[in-house]
Structures are given as C-alpha cells and as structure tokens.
Coordinates of C-alpha atoms and ligand atoms in Angstrom, one line a residue:
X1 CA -11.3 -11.1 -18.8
X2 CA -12.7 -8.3 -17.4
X3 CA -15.5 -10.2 -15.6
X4 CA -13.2 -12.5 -14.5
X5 CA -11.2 -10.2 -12.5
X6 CA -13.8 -8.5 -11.5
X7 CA -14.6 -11.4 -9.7
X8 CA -11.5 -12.4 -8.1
X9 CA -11.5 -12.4 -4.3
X10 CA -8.8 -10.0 -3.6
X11 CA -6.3 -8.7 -1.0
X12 CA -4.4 -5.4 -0.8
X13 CA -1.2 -4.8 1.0
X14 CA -0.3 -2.0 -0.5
X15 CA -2.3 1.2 0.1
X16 CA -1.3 4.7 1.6
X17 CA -4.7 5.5 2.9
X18 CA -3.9 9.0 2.5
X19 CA -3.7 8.3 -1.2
X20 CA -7.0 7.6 -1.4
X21 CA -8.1 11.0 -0.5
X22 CA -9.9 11.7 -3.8
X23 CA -9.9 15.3 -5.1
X24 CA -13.6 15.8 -4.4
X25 CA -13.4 15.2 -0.7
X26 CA -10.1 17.2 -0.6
X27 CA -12.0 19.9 -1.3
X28 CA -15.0 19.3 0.5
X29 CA -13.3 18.8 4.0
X30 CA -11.2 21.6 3.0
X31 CA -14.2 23.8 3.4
X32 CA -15.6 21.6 6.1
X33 CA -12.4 23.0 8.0
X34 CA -11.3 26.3 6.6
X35 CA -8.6 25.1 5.1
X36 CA -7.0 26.9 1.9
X37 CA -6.5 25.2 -1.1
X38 CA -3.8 26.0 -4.3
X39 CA -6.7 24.9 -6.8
X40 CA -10.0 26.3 -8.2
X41 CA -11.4 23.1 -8.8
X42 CA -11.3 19.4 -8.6
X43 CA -10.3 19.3 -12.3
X44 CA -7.4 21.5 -11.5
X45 CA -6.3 18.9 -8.6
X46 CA -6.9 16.2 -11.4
X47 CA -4.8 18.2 -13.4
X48 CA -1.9 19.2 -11.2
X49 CA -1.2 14.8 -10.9
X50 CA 1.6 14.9 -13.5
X51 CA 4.5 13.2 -11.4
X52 CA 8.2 12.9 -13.4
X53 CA 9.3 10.8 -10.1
X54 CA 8.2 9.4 -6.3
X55 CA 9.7 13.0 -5.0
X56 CA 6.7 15.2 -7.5
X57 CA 4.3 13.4 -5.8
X58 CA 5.1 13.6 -2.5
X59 CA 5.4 17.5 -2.3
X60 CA 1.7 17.5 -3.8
X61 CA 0.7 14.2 -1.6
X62 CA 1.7 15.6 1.5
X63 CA -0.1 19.1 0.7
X64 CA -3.4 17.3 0.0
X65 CA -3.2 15.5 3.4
X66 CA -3.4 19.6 5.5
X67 CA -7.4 18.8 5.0
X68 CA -7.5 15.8 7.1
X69 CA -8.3 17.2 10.7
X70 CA -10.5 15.4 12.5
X71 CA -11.3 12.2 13.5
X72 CA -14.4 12.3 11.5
X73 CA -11.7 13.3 8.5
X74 CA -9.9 10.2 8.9
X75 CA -13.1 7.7 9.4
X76 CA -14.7 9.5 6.4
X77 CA -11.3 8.6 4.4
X78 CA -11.0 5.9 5.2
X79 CA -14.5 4.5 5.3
X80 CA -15.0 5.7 1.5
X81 CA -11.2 3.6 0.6
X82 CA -13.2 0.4 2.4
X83 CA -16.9 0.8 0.4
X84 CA -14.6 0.8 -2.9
X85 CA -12.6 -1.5 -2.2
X86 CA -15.5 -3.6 -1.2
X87 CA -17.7 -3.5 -4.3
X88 CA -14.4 -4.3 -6.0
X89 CA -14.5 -7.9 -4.3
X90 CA -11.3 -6.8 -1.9
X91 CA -11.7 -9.1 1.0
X92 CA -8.7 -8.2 2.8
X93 CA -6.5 -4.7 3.0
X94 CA -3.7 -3.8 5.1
X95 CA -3.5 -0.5 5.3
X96 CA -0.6 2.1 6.0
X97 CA -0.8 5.6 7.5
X98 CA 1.8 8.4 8.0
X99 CA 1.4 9.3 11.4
X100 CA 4.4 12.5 11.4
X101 CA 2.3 13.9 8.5
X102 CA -0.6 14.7 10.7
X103 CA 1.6 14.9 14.3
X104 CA 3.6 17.5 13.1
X105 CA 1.1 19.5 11.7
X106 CA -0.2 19.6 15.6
X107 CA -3.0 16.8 14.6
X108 CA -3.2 14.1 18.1
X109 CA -1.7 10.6 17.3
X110 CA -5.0 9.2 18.6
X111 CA -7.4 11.8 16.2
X112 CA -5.5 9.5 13.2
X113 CA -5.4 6.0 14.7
X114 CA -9.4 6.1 16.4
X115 CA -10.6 8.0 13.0
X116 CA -9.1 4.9 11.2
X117 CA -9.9 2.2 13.2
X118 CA -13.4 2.8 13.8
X119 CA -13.7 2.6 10.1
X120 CA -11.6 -0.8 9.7
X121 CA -13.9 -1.5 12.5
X122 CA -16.9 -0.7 10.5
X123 CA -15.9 -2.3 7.7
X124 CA -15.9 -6.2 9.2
X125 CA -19.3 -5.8 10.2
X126 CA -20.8 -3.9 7.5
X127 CA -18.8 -4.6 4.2
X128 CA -16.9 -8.4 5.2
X129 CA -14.0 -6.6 4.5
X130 CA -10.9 -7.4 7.3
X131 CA -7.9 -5.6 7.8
X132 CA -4.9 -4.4 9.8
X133 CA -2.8 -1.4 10.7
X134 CA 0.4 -0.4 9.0
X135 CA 2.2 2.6 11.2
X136 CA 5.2 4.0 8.6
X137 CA 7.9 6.3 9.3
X138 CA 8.5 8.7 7.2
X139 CA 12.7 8.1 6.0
X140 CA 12.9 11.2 5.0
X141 CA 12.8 12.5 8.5
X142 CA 14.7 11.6 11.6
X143 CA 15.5 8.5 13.3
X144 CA 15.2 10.4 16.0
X145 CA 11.7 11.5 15.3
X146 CA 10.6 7.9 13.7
X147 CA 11.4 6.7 18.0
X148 CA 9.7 9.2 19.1
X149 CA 6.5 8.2 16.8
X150 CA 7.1 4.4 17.7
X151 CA 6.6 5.6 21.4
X152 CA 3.6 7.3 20.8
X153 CA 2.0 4.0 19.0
X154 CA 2.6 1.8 22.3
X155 CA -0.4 2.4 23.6
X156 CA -1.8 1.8 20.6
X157 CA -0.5 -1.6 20.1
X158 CA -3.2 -3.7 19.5
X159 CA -4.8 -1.6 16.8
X160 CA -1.7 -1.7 14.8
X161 CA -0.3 -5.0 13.7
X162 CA 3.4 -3.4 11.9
X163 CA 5.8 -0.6 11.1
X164 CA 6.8 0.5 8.0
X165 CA 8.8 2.7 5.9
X166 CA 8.2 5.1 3.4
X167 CA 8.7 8.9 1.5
X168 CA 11.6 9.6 -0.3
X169 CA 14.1 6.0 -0.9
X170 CA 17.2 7.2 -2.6
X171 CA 19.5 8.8 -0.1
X172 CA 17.7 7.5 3.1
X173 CA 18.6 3.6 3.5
X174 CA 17.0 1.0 5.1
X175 CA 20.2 1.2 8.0
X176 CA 19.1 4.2 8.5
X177 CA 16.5 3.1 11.0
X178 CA 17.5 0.1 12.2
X179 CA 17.5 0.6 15.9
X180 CA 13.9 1.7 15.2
X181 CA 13.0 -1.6 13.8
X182 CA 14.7 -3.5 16.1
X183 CA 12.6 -2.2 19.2
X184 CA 9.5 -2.2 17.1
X185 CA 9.8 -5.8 16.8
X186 CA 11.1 -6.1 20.3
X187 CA 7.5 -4.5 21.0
X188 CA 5.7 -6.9 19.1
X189 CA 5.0 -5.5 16.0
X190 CA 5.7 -7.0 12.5
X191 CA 7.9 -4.9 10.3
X192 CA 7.7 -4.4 5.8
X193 CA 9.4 -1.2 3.9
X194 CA 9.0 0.0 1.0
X195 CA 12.8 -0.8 -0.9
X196 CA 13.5 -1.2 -4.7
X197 CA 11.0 1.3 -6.1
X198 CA 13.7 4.3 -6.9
X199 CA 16.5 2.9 -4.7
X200 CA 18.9 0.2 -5.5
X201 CA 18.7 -3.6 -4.8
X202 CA 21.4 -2.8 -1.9
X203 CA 18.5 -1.0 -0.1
X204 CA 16.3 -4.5 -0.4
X205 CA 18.9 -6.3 1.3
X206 CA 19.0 -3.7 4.1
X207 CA 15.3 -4.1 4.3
X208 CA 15.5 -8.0 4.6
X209 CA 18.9 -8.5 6.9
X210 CA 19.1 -5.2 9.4
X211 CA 15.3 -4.6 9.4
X212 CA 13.9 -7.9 9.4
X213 CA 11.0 -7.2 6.6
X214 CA 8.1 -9.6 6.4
X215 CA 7.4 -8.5 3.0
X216 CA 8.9 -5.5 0.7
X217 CA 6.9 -3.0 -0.4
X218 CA 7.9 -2.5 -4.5
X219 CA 11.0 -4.5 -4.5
X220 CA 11.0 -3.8 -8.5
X221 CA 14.0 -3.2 -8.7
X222 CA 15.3 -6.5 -7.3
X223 CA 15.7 -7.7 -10.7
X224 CA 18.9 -6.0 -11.4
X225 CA 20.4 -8.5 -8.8
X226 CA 20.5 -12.2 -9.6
X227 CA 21.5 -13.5 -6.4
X228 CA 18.6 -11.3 -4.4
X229 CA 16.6 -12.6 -6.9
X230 CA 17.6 -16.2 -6.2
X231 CA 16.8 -15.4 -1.8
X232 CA 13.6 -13.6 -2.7
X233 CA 12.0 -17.0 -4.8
X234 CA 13.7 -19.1 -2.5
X235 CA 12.4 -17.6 0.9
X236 CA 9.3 -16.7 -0.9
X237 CA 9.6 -13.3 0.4
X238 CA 6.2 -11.3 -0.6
X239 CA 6.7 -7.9 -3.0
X240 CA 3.5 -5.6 -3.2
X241 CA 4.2 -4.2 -6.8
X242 CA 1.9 -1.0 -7.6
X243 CA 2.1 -1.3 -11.4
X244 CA -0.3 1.7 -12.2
X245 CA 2.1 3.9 -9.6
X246 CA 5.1 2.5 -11.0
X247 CA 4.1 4.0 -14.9
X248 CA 2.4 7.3 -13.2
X249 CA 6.1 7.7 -11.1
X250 CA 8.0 6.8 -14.4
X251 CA 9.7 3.6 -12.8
X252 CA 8.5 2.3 -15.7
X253 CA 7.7 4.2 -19.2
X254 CA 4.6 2.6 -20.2
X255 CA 2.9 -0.5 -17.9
X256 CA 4.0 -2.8 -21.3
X257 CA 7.7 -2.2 -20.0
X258 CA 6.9 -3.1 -16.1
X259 CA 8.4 -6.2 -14.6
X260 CA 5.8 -7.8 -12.6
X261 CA 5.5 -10.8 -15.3
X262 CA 9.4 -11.2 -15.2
X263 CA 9.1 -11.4 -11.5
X264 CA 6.2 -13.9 -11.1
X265 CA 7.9 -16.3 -14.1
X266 CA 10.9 -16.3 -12.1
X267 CA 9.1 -17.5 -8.9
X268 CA 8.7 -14.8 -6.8
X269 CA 5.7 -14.0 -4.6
X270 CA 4.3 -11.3 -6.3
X271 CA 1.2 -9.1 -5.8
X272 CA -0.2 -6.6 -7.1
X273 CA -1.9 -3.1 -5.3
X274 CA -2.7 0.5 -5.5
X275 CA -0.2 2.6 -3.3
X276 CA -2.1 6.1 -3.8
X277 CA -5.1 5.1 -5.7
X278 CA -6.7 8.9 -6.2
X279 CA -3.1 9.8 -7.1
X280 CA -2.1 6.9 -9.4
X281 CA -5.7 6.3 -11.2
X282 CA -7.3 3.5 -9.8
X283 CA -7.4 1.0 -7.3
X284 CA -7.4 -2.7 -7.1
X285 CA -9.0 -3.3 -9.8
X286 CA -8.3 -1.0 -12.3
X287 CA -4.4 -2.1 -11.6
X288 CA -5.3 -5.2 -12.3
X289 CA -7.1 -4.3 -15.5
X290 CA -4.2 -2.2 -17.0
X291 CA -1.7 -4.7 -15.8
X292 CA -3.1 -7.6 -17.7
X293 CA -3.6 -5.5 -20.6
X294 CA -0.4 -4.2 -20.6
X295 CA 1.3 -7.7 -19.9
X296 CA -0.9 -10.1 -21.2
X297 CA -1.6 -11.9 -17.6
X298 CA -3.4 -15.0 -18.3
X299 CA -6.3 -16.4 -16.1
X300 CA -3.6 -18.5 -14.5
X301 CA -0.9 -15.5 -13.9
X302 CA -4.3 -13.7 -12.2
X303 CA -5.1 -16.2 -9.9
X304 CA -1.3 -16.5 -8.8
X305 CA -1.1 -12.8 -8.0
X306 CA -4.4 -13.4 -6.1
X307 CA -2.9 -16.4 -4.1
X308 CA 0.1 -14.9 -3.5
X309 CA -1.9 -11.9 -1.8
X310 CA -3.8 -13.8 0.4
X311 CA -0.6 -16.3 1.7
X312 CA 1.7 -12.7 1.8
X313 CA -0.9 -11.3 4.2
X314 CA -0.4 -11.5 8.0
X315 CA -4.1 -13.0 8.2
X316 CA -4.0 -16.7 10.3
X317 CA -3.2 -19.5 8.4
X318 CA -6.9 -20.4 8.6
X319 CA -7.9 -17.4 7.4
X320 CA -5.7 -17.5 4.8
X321 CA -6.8 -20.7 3.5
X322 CA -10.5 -20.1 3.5
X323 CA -9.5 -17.1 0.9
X324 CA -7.8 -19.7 -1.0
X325 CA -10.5 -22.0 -1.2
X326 CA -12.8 -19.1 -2.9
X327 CA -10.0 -19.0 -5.7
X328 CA -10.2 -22.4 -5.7
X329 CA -13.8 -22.3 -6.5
X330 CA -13.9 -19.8 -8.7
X331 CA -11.0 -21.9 -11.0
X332 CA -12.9 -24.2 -11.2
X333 CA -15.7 -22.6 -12.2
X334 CA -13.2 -21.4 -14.9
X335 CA -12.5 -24.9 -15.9
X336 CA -16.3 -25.8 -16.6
X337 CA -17.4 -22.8 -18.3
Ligands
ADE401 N1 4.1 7.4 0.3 C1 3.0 7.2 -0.4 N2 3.2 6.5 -1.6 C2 4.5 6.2 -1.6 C3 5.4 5.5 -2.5 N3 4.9 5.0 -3.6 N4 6.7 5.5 -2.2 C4 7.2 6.0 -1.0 N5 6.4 6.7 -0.2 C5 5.1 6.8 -0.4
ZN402 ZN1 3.8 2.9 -1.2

C-alpha cells in the first residue's frame, strides 16, 4: 500500500507555503538576517507545535514567518516545498501565500510574489512540477485592508491565478468580504476560501453564493448539513481536506474519527493535502499514508482522491486529462499485478 501511493501521480491544492517553512531553515535564515528567535533549537521549535485549535497555530505560524525577508527567503522556501513535493510524485500544486503577513511587517508585495514565482518558475523546467498562484486575505484583518492588498496584486495579475481566504474562521464570515471578491473576479481572478474547518456549514454557503468559490478549502464540516451536502455532490464542488492538520488542530481527535471517507462515500469531490506541512507533520504523502491507515482507504478510494485532485485543479481540460490518463495507467497496472 505504501508503494502504491507512493506512486500515485498527485496534485495539491492545499498548501500555505509559509507552512512549509521547516524549523531548520527558520533558524538558519533567521541568522542569515539577524532576526531573533524565542527558541534554542530546532527541537525546541519541534517542540513548541502542540496546537489545541486553528487560533494556537496561527500565533506561532505567523511568528515563524518574521524570518522570511528577502526575495532569496521566499525562492529558497519555496523552492525546497517544490523538490519535496517532487520526489513525492506531486505533479501539480497550487499554492497560497499571505501577502499582509509580510506587507505589514514593511516586506514589498513584489519581494513575496518574484521570490515565489521564480521558484514555481523553476520548478516546470527543472522538477516537471506545474503550478499556480493562490493570493489569500487574511479574515482576520480588515476588508479594508484585504482591497487594499487586491490592489497591490493588479499588476501582478498574470502570476496569480486566484484569491483566497484564510486565518482565523469563526467570528469572521465569508460576507465579510464580499465586495472584495466581487472585484477580484471582476479582475479576472478565480476565487476558493477556506469554510467548514472551525466555522459552521452557514460559512460554506457564504463561501459558495456571495463569494462565488471554485472550490472550498476544508469544507469538513459540511457534513452537519444534509442539504449542503446534497449541492456540494450534486455541483461537484471540490473540498481540499488536510486530514493530518485536521487531527494536529483537534477538528478531529484522532485521524480514525476524520470524515474524509464519509464524504467521498457520499459523492463528494474530495481531495486530500497538507495545509502547513512543517507544522502539521508531513506533506502529501505522508497525509496520504496516515489517512489510509487511519480510514482504511482502499486502492480504489486512493485513486478517487487522486482523480478528484487533478479534475478540482484550475489546470486546462487537456491538462487535466493527461494527469488522468497516468492514473489510468498506473490502475491498470494495479489490475495485472
Ligand atoms: N493559514 C494557514 N493554515 C491555515 C488553516 N488551516 N486555516 C486557516 N488559515 C490558515
Ligand atoms: Zn489552509
């Protein structure tokens, strides 16, 4: 089983690339920079990731990210997220980053997007691995400010393919930043938020009627709502489920209590990522390792989630199916074996 999903050709849609600052190169671009660091060692960071919910993780998640400085920062991070993801037979990644984390620390909008891009960049050529830009706003902060940070990505516009939303859910709804949304498409850009991972199934509707979503990002808690449940398998509406960052967050007690398998039975377009991989412990693959465990997946339920990944991403249609036809191949393979 093991090999097997090793194997699979994978897509991620799901991925905070500052979560995948591991604590090794915190501290090394900490020094890099001068920067000052609450911990004496990298087992110390290790040991200071024991989250009770989303909000215990973002205080220390948004601490870690005071390293990242430079555009050579952000290439680095995001170049080492790509050779991983890589070697773990990801094909595709759509990738989000937090702009007003680094803006309002006094770090240039275009010292985050050109240190990222020239890695994704970097990454077709060198690794076969493809992706796009995510932008998200940060919900805990300001409509106001969210604009604002949509105005600074216009010029940017053809390195980022959609907006997003994400930081603390439960008291800062979907409505909340609607008008945002609405000239972010009117712009041209996709939109996805994260809804359902603390905050109630209302929030999901929000998500899908005021701000248009593509896909939502979690969506777990979906399940407590029959007749959202009914839309979402019916318009085949993609949910990125984190399962390892669901059990670290305590969504979910133990990864043999998580959902995902209720979901996919019911017909849903389910898939499965890592959020905040250095954070959560592992990345694709080790999510999709635990999960199966955890759930009993069966070869079948794995190349789903796969499927679904591929056909939720905002690659062209031909695109798409060309992944598809390397799951196709490697069922059959499966079937002869
Ligand atoms: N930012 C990074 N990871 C997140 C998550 N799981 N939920 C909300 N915001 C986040
Ligand atoms: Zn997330």
């Amino acid at each position: 089983m093991k090999e097997f999903i090793q194997k699979l050709p994978k897509a991620e849609l799901h991925l905070h690339i500052e979560g995948s600052l591991e604590p090794e190169m915190m501290f090394a671009l900490a020094q890099r920079n001068q920067v000052s660091l609450p911990y004496q060692s990298v087992e110390e960071v290790r040991q200071a990731y024991q989250f009770h919910n989303l909000q215990s993780f973002l205080d220390i998640y948004y601490a870690g990210a005071a390293v990242l400085q430079t555009e050579q920062d952000f290439y680095d991070l995001t170049w080492a997220y790509l050779e991983k993801s890589a070697a773990q037979h990801v094909r595709h990644t759509e990738i989000f980053f937090d702009p007003q984390t680094h803006t309002d620390r006094g770090i240039a909008f275009e010292t985050v997007v050109n240190g990222i891009t020239q890695a994704l960049e970097d990454a077709k050529s060198q690794l076969n691995l493809t992706s796009y830009l995510i932008l998200c706003f940060l919900r805990h902060l300001s409509a106001e400010a969210a604009m604002q940070t949509l105005e600074q990505a216009l010029p940017h516009r053809d390195k980022i393919i959609a907006v997003g939303l994400d930081s603390s859910e439960v008291g800062h709804p979907p409505n909340k930043f609607k008008a945002v949304f609405d000239r972010a498409g009117a712009e041209g850009f996709l939109t996805v938020a994260h809804a359902g991972e603390e905050g109630p199934p209302e929030y999901i509707w929000e998500a899908l009627d005021l701000l248009k979503v593509s896909r939502v990002d979690h969506g777990v808690r979906a399940i407590e709502d029959e007749q959202l449940m009914a839309r979402l398998a019916e318009e085949q509406i993609p949910l990125t489920v984190c399962p390892l960052s669901n059990v670290r967050l305590c969504v979910f007690q133990e990864m043999k209590d998580h959902n995902l398998k209720k979901l996919l039975d019911r017909g849903l377009c389910v898939t499965i990522n890592s959020d905040d991989p250095s954070y959560f412990g592992g990345y694709m693959e080790e999510n999709f390792i635990e999960t199966q465990a955890g759930l009993d997946l069966s070869h079948t339920d794995l190349l789903q989630l796969c499927r679904n990944a591929f056909n939720a991403s905002f690659l062209s249609e031909p695109e798409i199916q060309k992944h598809l036809r390397e799951i196709d191949t490697l069922e059959s393979e499966l079937e002869t074996s």
